[in-house]
Amino acid sequence: MEKKVDVTSKAVTEVLARTIEYLQPNPASRAKLTMLNTVSKIRGQVKNPGYPQSEGLLGECMIRHGKELGGESNFGDALLDAGESMKRLAEVKDSLDIEVKQNFIDPLQNLCEKDLKEIQHHLKKLEGRRLDFDYKKKRQGKIPDEELRQALEKFEESKEVAETSMHNLLETDIEQVSQLSALVDAQLDYHRQAVQILDELAEKLKRRMREASSRPRREYKPKPREPFDLGEPEQSNGGFPCTTAPKIAASSSFRSSDKPIRTPSRSMLPLDQPSCKALYDFEPENDGELGFREGDVITLTNQIDENWYEGMLDGQSGFFPLSYVEVLVPLPQ
């Protein structure tokens, strides 16, 4: 039973981490997802997880450019249709994240923090009483028999409590099956709604293509050219006067090909605190990520997982990948 409980504990811990990573690859969003409060969700106080979905960001981009192109543009109208559909997909993804957090992630976290933790406590107590009984048994004849009997009773009592707690956990593992079923149901609901939204969008775009192909093509008619004076013979630009562009004298302090001078504060931080040095440039692609240049020294504040750190640079805080930096002073264990 002890071996099965140990395997169950490892399985639950890793599945939890991978599920959160599956829902949100962005570490900043993962951090916000894990902080969602189940009680507030049940009461209806949280309608979205508090971070932008990539579908929503794409939808806003499409709508913005669709409006700029205007209603006379086929592409602009299509971008508006696609943008609205992407925003609907983002809302469906919000529902998926909240549903999985409430019905799958939270129950498994509760299992780790209560039931499995309680079993570990009982096993640790059992081990202590076993050692105490073994010690007193070796001294049998040198200590009162009553003391040995009490040590045996305590050991057997702890053994029974630990076995009962492990048995109850293993016999009620159907609860974990129910939670896994809730995860699959949430995914099915998300994909059904996503398919419906994308089917509607595909039909709209096909209809627009049919309508555009059925309309007669507008011919381009250039405006008549206005007559203009060819000017004097010495002018070689068609009669239009030109002025000589002023020459800018080269300066020893700046040239057009020079790169901006880096401030020493970004690469000369004191090394008496957890820090790392950037090996390459990193451009942030998501909210919450920290951008930096090669050679920057970044103060480390936290390690999110085996691939991402959290740190500060020039007063800005954010997440960045471990593969882009070299750790100079590691975080305390």
PDB file of N, CA and C in Angstrom, residues 119-171:
ATOM      1  N   ILE A 119      -1.296  11.139   5.145  1.00  0.00           N
ATOM      2  CA  ILE A 119      -0.709   9.801   5.105  1.00  0.00           C
ATOM      3  C   ILE A 119       0.786   9.856   5.379  1.00  0.00           C
ATOM      4  N   GLN A 120       1.474  10.828   4.785  1.00  0.00           N
ATOM      5  CA  GLN A 120       2.912  10.970   5.036  1.00  0.00           C
ATOM      6  C   GLN A 120       3.191  11.236   6.503  1.00  0.00           C
ATOM      7  N   HIS A 121       2.306  12.001   7.145  1.00  0.00           N
ATOM      8  CA  HIS A 121       2.465  12.274   8.591  1.00  0.00           C
ATOM      9  C   HIS A 121       2.342  10.972   9.390  1.00  0.00           C
ATOM     10  N   HIS A 122       1.329  10.155   9.064  1.00  0.00           N
ATOM     11  CA  HIS A 122       1.130   8.895   9.776  1.00  0.00           C
ATOM     12  C   HIS A 122       2.313   7.943   9.563  1.00  0.00           C
ATOM     13  N   LEU A 123       2.823   7.899   8.334  1.00  0.00           N
ATOM     14  CA  LEU A 123       3.954   7.011   8.038  1.00  0.00           C
ATOM     15  C   LEU A 123       5.214   7.454   8.778  1.00  0.00           C
ATOM     16  N   LYS A 124       5.412   8.752   8.864  1.00  0.00           N
ATOM     17  CA  LYS A 124       6.576   9.268   9.581  1.00  0.00           C
ATOM     18  C   LYS A 124       6.467   8.949  11.074  1.00  0.00           C
ATOM     19  N   LYS A 125       5.258   9.081  11.611  1.00  0.00           N
ATOM     20  CA  LYS A 125       5.038   8.770  13.022  1.00  0.00           C
ATOM     21  C   LYS A 125       5.227   7.275  13.271  1.00  0.00           C
ATOM     22  N   LEU A 126       4.765   6.459  12.322  1.00  0.00           N
ATOM     23  CA  LEU A 126       4.927   5.012  12.440  1.00  0.00           C
ATOM     24  C   LEU A 126       6.408   4.628  12.450  1.00  0.00           C
ATOM     25  N   GLU A 127       7.183   5.248  11.582  1.00  0.00           N
ATOM     26  CA  GLU A 127       8.609   4.945  11.516  1.00  0.00           C
ATOM     27  C   GLU A 127       9.306   5.291  12.832  1.00  0.00           C
ATOM     28  N   GLY A 128       8.926   6.417  13.426  1.00  0.00           N
ATOM     29  CA  GLY A 128       9.521   6.802  14.711  1.00  0.00           C
ATOM     30  C   GLY A 128       9.198   5.809  15.810  1.00  0.00           C
ATOM     31  N   ARG A 129       7.955   5.343  15.842  1.00  0.00           N
ATOM     32  CA  ARG A 129       7.566   4.392  16.884  1.00  0.00           C
ATOM     33  C   ARG A 129       8.177   3.013  16.627  1.00  0.00           C
ATOM     34  N   ARG A 130       8.403   2.662  15.387  1.00  0.00           N
ATOM     35  CA  ARG A 130       9.068   1.399  15.073  1.00  0.00           C
ATOM     36  C   ARG A 130      10.512   1.408  15.596  1.00  0.00           C
ATOM     37  N   LEU A 131      11.202   2.527  15.339  1.00  0.00           N
ATOM     38  CA  LEU A 131      12.575   2.640  15.817  1.00  0.00           C
ATOM     39  C   LEU A 131      12.626   2.588  17.348  1.00  0.00           C
ATOM     40  N   ASP A 132      11.644   3.235  17.982  1.00  0.00           N
ATOM     41  CA  ASP A 132      11.604   3.239  19.452  1.00  0.00           C
ATOM     42  C   ASP A 132      11.370   1.828  19.981  1.00  0.00           C
ATOM     43  N   PHE A 133      10.445   1.083  19.338  1.00  0.00           N
ATOM     44  CA  PHE A 133      10.157  -0.290  19.773  1.00  0.00           C
ATOM     45  C   PHE A 133      11.374  -1.203  19.565  1.00  0.00           C
ATOM     46  N   ASP A 134      12.032  -1.057  18.390  1.00  0.00           N
ATOM     47  CA  ASP A 134      13.219  -1.882  18.110  1.00  0.00           C
ATOM     48  C   ASP A 134      14.319  -1.627  19.142  1.00  0.00           C
ATOM     49  N   TYR A 135      14.505  -0.372  19.484  1.00  0.00           N
ATOM     50  CA  TYR A 135      15.544  -0.015  20.461  1.00  0.00           C
ATOM     51  C   TYR A 135      15.250  -0.653  21.823  1.00  0.00           C
ATOM     52  N   LYS A 136      13.988  -0.561  22.271  1.00  0.00           N
ATOM     53  CA  LYS A 136      13.629  -1.087  23.582  1.00  0.00           C
ATOM     54  C   LYS A 136      13.604  -2.613  23.577  1.00  0.00           C
ATOM     55  N   LYS A 137      13.296  -3.204  22.417  1.00  0.00           N
ATOM     56  CA  LYS A 137      13.285  -4.666  22.331  1.00  0.00           C
ATOM     57  C   LYS A 137      14.702  -5.222  22.492  1.00  0.00           C
ATOM     58  N   LYS A 138      15.682  -4.496  21.921  1.00  0.00           N
ATOM     59  CA  LYS A 138      17.075  -4.929  22.068  1.00  0.00           C
ATOM     60  C   LYS A 138      17.556  -4.819  23.516  1.00  0.00           C
ATOM     61  N   ARG A 139      16.908  -3.974  24.282  1.00  0.00           N
ATOM     62  CA  ARG A 139      17.294  -3.782  25.693  1.00  0.00           C
ATOM     63  C   ARG A 139      16.377  -4.568  26.632  1.00  0.00           C
ATOM     64  N   GLN A 140      15.662  -5.534  26.049  1.00  0.00           N
ATOM     65  CA  GLN A 140      14.742  -6.335  26.859  1.00  0.00           C
ATOM     66  C   GLN A 140      15.508  -7.007  27.998  1.00  0.00           C
ATOM     67  N   GLY A 141      14.972  -6.912  29.174  1.00  0.00           N
ATOM     68  CA  GLY A 141      15.646  -7.438  30.368  1.00  0.00           C
ATOM     69  C   GLY A 141      16.359  -6.354  31.122  1.00  0.00           C
ATOM     70  N   LYS A 142      16.702  -5.276  30.448  1.00  0.00           N
ATOM     71  CA  LYS A 142      17.371  -4.146  31.099  1.00  0.00           C
ATOM     72  C   LYS A 142      16.389  -3.022  31.408  1.00  0.00           C
ATOM     73  N   ILE A 143      15.200  -3.108  30.785  1.00  0.00           N
ATOM     74  CA  ILE A 143      14.166  -2.094  31.016  1.00  0.00           C
ATOM     75  C   ILE A 143      12.909  -2.823  31.478  1.00  0.00           C
ATOM     76  N   PRO A 144      11.998  -2.112  32.148  1.00  0.00           N
ATOM     77  CA  PRO A 144      10.761  -2.757  32.623  1.00  0.00           C
ATOM     78  C   PRO A 144       9.953  -3.318  31.448  1.00  0.00           C
ATOM     79  N   ASP A 145       9.310  -4.475  31.663  1.00  0.00           N
ATOM     80  CA  ASP A 145       8.487  -5.074  30.611  1.00  0.00           C
ATOM     81  C   ASP A 145       7.321  -4.168  30.214  1.00  0.00           C
ATOM     82  N   GLU A 146       6.807  -3.401  31.174  1.00  0.00           N
ATOM     83  CA  GLU A 146       5.692  -2.498  30.895  1.00  0.00           C
ATOM     84  C   GLU A 146       6.092  -1.445  29.858  1.00  0.00           C
ATOM     85  N   GLU A 147       7.310  -0.963  29.962  1.00  0.00           N
ATOM     86  CA  GLU A 147       7.794   0.042  29.006  1.00  0.00           C
ATOM     87  C   GLU A 147       7.884  -0.550  27.599  1.00  0.00           C
ATOM     88  N   LEU A 148       8.323  -1.808  27.513  1.00  0.00           N
ATOM     89  CA  LEU A 148       8.393  -2.481  26.215  1.00  0.00           C
ATOM     90  C   LEU A 148       6.991  -2.732  25.656  1.00  0.00           C
ATOM     91  N   ARG A 149       6.063  -3.126  26.567  1.00  0.00           N
ATOM     92  CA  ARG A 149       4.687  -3.374  26.116  1.00  0.00           C
ATOM     93  C   ARG A 149       4.034  -2.097  25.579  1.00  0.00           C
ATOM     94  N   GLN A 150       4.261  -0.965  26.238  1.00  0.00           N
ATOM     95  CA  GLN A 150       3.693   0.313  25.786  1.00  0.00           C
ATOM     96  C   GLN A 150       4.274   0.728  24.434  1.00  0.00           C
ATOM     97  N   ALA A 151       5.572   0.487  24.239  1.00  0.00           N
ATOM     98  CA  ALA A 151       6.196   0.823  22.955  1.00  0.00           C
ATOM     99  C   ALA A 151       5.590  -0.008  21.825  1.00  0.00           C
ATOM    100  N   LEU A 152       5.309  -1.320  22.138  1.00  0.00           N
ATOM    101  CA  LEU A 152       4.691  -2.181  21.129  1.00  0.00           C
ATOM    102  C   LEU A 152       3.267  -1.730  20.815  1.00  0.00           C
ATOM    103  N   GLU A 153       2.524  -1.343  21.822  1.00  0.00           N
ATOM    104  CA  GLU A 153       1.145  -0.888  21.621  1.00  0.00           C
ATOM    105  C   GLU A 153       1.108   0.383  20.765  1.00  0.00           C
ATOM    106  N   LYS A 154       2.019   1.306  21.047  1.00  0.00           N
ATOM    107  CA  LYS A 154       2.062   2.542  20.262  1.00  0.00           C
ATOM    108  C   LYS A 154       2.431   2.259  18.802  1.00  0.00           C
ATOM    109  N   PHE A 155       3.372   1.322  18.612  1.00  0.00           N
ATOM    110  CA  PHE A 155       3.759   0.968  17.245  1.00  0.00           C
ATOM    111  C   PHE A 155       2.583   0.349  16.489  1.00  0.00           C
ATOM    112  N   GLU A 156       1.877  -0.593  17.124  1.00  0.00           N
ATOM    113  CA  GLU A 156       0.743  -1.239  16.470  1.00  0.00           C
ATOM    114  C   GLU A 156      -0.387  -0.252  16.208  1.00  0.00           C
ATOM    115  N   GLU A 157      -0.573   0.692  17.132  1.00  0.00           N
ATOM    116  CA  GLU A 157      -1.612   1.719  16.938  1.00  0.00           C
ATOM    117  C   GLU A 157      -1.295   2.590  15.720  1.00  0.00           C
ATOM    118  N   SER A 158      -0.048   3.043  15.617  1.00  0.00           N
ATOM    119  CA  SER A 158       0.347   3.870  14.465  1.00  0.00           C
ATOM    120  C   SER A 158       0.271   3.070  13.174  1.00  0.00           C
ATOM    121  N   LYS A 159       0.625   1.802  13.229  1.00  0.00           N
ATOM    122  CA  LYS A 159       0.573   0.947  12.039  1.00  0.00           C
ATOM    123  C   LYS A 159      -0.858   0.811  11.538  1.00  0.00           C
ATOM    124  N   GLU A 160      -1.790   0.643  12.468  1.00  0.00           N
ATOM    125  CA  GLU A 160      -3.193   0.513  12.079  1.00  0.00           C
ATOM    126  C   GLU A 160      -3.726   1.815  11.474  1.00  0.00           C
ATOM    127  N   VAL A 161      -3.379   2.956  12.083  1.00  0.00           N
ATOM    128  CA  VAL A 161      -3.839   4.251  11.572  1.00  0.00           C
ATOM    129  C   VAL A 161      -3.286   4.509  10.163  1.00  0.00           C
ATOM    130  N   ALA A 162      -1.989   4.238   9.966  1.00  0.00           N
ATOM    131  CA  ALA A 162      -1.370   4.466   8.657  1.00  0.00           C
ATOM    132  C   ALA A 162      -1.974   3.549   7.601  1.00  0.00           C
ATOM    133  N   GLU A 163      -2.177   2.271   7.956  1.00  0.00           N
ATOM    134  CA  GLU A 163      -2.755   1.326   6.995  1.00  0.00           C
ATOM    135  C   GLU A 163      -4.186   1.706   6.631  1.00  0.00           C
ATOM    136  N   THR A 164      -4.945   2.153   7.629  1.00  0.00           N
ATOM    137  CA  THR A 164      -6.333   2.553   7.366  1.00  0.00           C
ATOM    138  C   THR A 164      -6.399   3.747   6.423  1.00  0.00           C
ATOM    139  N   SER A 165      -5.550   4.756   6.666  1.00  0.00           N
ATOM    140  CA  SER A 165      -5.558   5.956   5.818  1.00  0.00           C
ATOM    141  C   SER A 165      -5.144   5.625   4.386  1.00  0.00           C
ATOM    142  N   MET A 166      -4.140   4.753   4.223  1.00  0.00           N
ATOM    143  CA  MET A 166      -3.719   4.361   2.873  1.00  0.00           C
ATOM    144  C   MET A 166      -4.795   3.532   2.176  1.00  0.00           C
ATOM    145  N   HIS A 167      -5.424   2.625   2.941  1.00  0.00           N
ATOM    146  CA  HIS A 167      -6.493   1.801   2.376  1.00  0.00           C
ATOM    147  C   HIS A 167      -7.653   2.672   1.890  1.00  0.00           C
ATOM    148  N   ASN A 168      -8.058   3.643   2.703  1.00  0.00           N
ATOM    149  CA  ASN A 168      -9.168   4.520   2.321  1.00  0.00           C
ATOM    150  C   ASN A 168      -8.853   5.309   1.051  1.00  0.00           C
ATOM    151  N   LEU A 169      -7.615   5.774   0.929  1.00  0.00           N
ATOM    152  CA  LEU A 169      -7.231   6.525  -0.267  1.00  0.00           C
ATOM    153  C   LEU A 169      -7.291   5.638  -1.513  1.00  0.00           C
ATOM    154  N   LEU A 170      -6.713   4.454  -1.413  1.00  0.00           N
ATOM    155  CA  LEU A 170      -6.650   3.565  -2.582  1.00  0.00           C
ATOM    156  C   LEU A 170      -8.022   3.021  -2.959  1.00  0.00           C
ATOM    157  N   GLU A 171      -8.903   2.833  -1.964  1.00  0.00           N
ATOM    158  CA  GLU A 171     -10.225   2.286  -2.247  1.00  0.00           C
ATOM    159  C   GLU A 171     -11.180   3.333  -2.811  1.00  0.00           C
TER     160      GLU A 171
END
